[in-house]
Short mmCIF file of C-alpha atoms and ligand atoms in Angstrom, two decimals:
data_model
loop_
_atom_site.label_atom_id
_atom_site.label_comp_id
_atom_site.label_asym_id
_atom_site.label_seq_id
_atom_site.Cartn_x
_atom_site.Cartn_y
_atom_site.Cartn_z
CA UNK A 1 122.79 117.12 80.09
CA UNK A 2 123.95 119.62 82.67
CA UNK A 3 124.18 117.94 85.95
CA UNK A 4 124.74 119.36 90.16
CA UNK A 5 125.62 117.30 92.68
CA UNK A 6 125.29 118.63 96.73
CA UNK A 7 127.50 117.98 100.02
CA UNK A 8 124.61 115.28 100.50
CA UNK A 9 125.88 112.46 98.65
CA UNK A 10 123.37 110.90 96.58
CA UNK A 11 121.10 113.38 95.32
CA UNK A 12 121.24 114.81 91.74
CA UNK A 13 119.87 117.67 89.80
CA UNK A 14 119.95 117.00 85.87
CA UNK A 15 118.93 119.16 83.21
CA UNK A 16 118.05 117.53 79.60
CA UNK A 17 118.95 119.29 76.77
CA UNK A 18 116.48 121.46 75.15
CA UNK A 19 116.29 121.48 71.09
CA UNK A 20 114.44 124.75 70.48
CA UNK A 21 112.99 125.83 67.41
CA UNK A 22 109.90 128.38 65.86
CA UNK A 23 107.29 125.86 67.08
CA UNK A 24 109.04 125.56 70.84
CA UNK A 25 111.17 122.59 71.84
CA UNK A 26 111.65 118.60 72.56
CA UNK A 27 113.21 117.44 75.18
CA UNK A 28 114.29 113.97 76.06
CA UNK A 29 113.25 113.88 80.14
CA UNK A 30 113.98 110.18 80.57
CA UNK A 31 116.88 108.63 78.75
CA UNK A 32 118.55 105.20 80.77
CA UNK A 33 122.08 105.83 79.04
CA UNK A 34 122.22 109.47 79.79
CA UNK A 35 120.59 109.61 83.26
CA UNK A 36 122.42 106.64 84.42
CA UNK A 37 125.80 108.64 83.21
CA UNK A 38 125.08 111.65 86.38
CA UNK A 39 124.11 108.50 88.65
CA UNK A 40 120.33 108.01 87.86
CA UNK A 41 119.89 104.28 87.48
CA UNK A 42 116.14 103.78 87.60
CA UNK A 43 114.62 101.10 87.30
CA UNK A 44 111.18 102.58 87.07
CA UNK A 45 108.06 100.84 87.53
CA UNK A 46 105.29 103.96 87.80
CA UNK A 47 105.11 107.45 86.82
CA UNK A 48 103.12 109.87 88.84
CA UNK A 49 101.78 113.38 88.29
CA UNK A 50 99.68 115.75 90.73
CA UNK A 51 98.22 119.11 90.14
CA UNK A 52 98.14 121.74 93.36
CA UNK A 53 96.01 124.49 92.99
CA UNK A 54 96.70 126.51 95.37
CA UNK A 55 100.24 128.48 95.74
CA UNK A 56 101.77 127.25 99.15
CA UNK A 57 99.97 123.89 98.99
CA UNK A 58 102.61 121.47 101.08
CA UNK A 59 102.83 117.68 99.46
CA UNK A 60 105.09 115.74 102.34
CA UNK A 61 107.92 114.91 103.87
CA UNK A 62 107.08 111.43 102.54
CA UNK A 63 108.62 108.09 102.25
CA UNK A 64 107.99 104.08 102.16
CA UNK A 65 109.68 101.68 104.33
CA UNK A 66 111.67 99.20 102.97
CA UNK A 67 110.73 96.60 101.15
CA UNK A 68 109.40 99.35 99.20
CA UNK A 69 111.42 101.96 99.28
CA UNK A 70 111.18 104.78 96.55
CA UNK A 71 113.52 106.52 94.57
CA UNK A 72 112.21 109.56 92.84
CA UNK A 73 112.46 111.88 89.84
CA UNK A 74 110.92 114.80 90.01
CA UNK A 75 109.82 117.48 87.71
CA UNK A 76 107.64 120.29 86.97
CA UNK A 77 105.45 120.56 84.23
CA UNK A 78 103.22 123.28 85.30
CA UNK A 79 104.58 126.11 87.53
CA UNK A 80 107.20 126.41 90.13
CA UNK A 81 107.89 124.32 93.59
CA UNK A 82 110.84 124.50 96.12
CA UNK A 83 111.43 120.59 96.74
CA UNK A 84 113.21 119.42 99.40
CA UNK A 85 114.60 115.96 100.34
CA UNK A 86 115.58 115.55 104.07
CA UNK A 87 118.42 112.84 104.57
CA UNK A 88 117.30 109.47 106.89
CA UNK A 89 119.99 106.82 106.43
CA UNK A 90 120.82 105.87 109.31
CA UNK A 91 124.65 106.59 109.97
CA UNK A 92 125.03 108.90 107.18
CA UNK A 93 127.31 112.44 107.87
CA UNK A 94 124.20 114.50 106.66
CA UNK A 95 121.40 112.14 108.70
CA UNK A 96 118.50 115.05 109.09
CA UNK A 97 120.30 117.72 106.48
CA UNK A 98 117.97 118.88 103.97
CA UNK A 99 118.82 119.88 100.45
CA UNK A 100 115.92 122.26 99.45
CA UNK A 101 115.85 123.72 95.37
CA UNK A 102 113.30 125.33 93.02
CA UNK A 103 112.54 123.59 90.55
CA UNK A 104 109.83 124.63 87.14
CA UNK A 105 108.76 124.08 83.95
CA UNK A 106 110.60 126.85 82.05
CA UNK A 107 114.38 125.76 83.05
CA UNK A 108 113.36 121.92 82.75
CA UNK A 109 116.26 121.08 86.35
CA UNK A 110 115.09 117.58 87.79
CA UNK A 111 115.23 116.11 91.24
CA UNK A 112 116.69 112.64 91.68
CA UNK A 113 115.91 111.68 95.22
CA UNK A 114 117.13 108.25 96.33
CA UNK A 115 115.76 105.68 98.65
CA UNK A 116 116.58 106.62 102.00
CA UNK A 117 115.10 110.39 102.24
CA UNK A 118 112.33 111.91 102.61
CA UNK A 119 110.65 113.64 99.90
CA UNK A 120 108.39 117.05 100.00
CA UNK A 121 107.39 120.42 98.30
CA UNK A 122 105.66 123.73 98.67
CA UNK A 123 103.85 125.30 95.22
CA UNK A 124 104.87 129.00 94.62
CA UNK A 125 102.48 129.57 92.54
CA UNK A 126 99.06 128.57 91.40
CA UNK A 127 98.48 125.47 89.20
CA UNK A 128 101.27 123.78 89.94
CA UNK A 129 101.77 120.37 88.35
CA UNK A 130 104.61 117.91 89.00
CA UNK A 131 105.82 114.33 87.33
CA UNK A 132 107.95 112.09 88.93
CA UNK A 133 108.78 108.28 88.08
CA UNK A 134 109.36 106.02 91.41
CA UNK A 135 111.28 102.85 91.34
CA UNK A 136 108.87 101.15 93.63
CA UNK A 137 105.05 101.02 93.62
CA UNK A 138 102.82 102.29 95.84
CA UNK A 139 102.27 100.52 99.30
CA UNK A 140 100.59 102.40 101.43
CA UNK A 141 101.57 100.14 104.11
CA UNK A 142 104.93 101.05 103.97
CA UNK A 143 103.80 105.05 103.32
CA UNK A 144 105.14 107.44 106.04
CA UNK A 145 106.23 110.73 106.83
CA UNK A 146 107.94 113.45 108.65
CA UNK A 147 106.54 117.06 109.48
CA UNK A 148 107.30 119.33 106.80
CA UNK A 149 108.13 122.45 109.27
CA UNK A 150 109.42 120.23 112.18
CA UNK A 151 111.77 123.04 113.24
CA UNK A 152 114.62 120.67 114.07
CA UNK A 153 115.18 120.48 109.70
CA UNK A 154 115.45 124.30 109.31
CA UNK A 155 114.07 124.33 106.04
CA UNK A 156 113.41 127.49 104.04
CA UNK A 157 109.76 127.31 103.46
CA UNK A 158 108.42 130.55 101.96
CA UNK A 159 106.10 132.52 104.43
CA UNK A 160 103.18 131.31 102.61
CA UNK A 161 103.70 127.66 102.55
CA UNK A 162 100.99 125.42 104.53
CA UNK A 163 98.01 126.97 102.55
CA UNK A 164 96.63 123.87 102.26
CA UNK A 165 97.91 120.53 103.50
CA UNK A 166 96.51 117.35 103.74
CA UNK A 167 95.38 116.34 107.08
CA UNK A 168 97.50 113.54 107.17
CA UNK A 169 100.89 115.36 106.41
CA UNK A 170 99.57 117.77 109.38
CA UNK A 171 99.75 115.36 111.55
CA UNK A 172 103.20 113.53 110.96
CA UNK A 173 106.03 112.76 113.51
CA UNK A 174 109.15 115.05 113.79
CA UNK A 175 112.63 113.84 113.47
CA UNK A 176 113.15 112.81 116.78
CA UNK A 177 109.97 110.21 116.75
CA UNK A 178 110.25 109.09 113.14
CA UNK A 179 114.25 107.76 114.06
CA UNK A 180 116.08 105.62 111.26
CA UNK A 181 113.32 104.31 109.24
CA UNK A 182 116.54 102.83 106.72
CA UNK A 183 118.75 100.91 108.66
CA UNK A 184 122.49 100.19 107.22
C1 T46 B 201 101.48 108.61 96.30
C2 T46 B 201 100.28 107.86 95.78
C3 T46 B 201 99.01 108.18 96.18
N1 T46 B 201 97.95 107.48 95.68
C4 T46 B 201 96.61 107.87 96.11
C5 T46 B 201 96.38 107.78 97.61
C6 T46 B 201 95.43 108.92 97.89
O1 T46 B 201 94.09 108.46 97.73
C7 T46 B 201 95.72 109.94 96.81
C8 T46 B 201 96.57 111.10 97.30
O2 T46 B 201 97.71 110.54 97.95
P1 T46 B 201 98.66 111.48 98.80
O3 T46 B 201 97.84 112.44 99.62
O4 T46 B 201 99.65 110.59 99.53
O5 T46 B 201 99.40 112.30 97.64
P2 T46 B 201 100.65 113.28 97.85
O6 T46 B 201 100.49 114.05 99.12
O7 T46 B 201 100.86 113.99 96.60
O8 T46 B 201 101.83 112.23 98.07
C9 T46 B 201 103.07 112.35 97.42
O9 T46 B 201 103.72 113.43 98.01
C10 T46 B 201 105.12 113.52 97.97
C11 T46 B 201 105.50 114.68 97.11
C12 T46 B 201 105.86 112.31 97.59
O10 T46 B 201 107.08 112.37 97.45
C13 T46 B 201 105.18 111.04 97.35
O11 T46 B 201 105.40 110.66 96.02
C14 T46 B 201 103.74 111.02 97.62
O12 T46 B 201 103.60 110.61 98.96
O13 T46 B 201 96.43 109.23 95.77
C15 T46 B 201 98.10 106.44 94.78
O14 T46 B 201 97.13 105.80 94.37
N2 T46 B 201 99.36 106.10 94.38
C16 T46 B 201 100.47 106.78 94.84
O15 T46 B 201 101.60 106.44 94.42
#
């Protein structure tokens, strides 16, 4: 499994090995021995999946509050997305740094995204589906979020991101209000 690590400690991108063949290829996407080997320790207690029509449809910056916190691995089954996961532990070098990469379906490159950032993407292009398995359930109690183009996180949106975006994640604090949401 090919794995890249960034200067934000923490996140992971892995790639599982493709066997190809005439009739296409298998992949194993989730294996504990081999994904726990780059870092990825799980455990996992839902899988999600969400379709976006529309290229530039915006999903985030989301995250849950401790006690349920989410890690995340994301993937693309459908299409293309630049996904970005903005850094909110509080004391950490790279509090408010952003790593932001494209992941799809063809090159099979997933996202681990820890507790203690928030998580988004853009779509770039149409029909754009993504799976990602969270280590805590949903709460929406505990949901909350950060504006995606809060210019304080210089993030490289393409021009045609905010197509369509829920009315909640239009209306989300910036950096400055949402503070350290994961205390030390
Ligand atoms: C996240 C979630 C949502 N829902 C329900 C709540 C709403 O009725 C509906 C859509 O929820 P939402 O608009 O929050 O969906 P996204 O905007 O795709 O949210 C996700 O966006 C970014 C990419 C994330 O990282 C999070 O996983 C998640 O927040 O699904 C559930 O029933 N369970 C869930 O785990």
């Amino acid at each position: 499994m090919d794995v890249r690590r960034f200067e934000i400690d923490g996140l992971v991108m892995v790639k599982p090995r493709r066997f190809g063949d005439e009739r296409g290829w298998f992949s194993e996407t989730w294996n504990a021995e081999k994904h726990a080997e780059a870092g990825i320790a799980g455990p996992f207690v839902q899988d999600n999946q969400s379709l976006s029509r529309v290229q530039g449809t915006v999903r985030g910056l989301h995250f849950q509050l401790q006690p349920a916190a989410q890690g995340k691995l994301v993937r693309v089954i459908r299409g293309r997305i630049l996904d970005v996961a903005v850094d909110l532990r509080e004391g950490s070098a790279t509090y408010g740094r952003h790593v932001a990469v494209e992941l799809d379906a063809e090159e099979g490159w997933q996202l681990w995204v820890p507790v203690g950032f928030a998580h988004g993407f853009c779509t770039l292009v149409p029909d754009t589906e993504i799976a990602y398995k969270v280590t805590a359930p949903y709460s929406p109690a505990h949901d909350r979020g950060l504006l995606w183009n809060d210019p304080a996180l210089g993030i490289p949106w393409p021009d045609f991101a905010g197509a369509v975006l829920s009315d909640k994640d239009g209306k989300l604090p910036i950096l400055a209000e949402v503070g350290n949401p994961f205390p030390r």
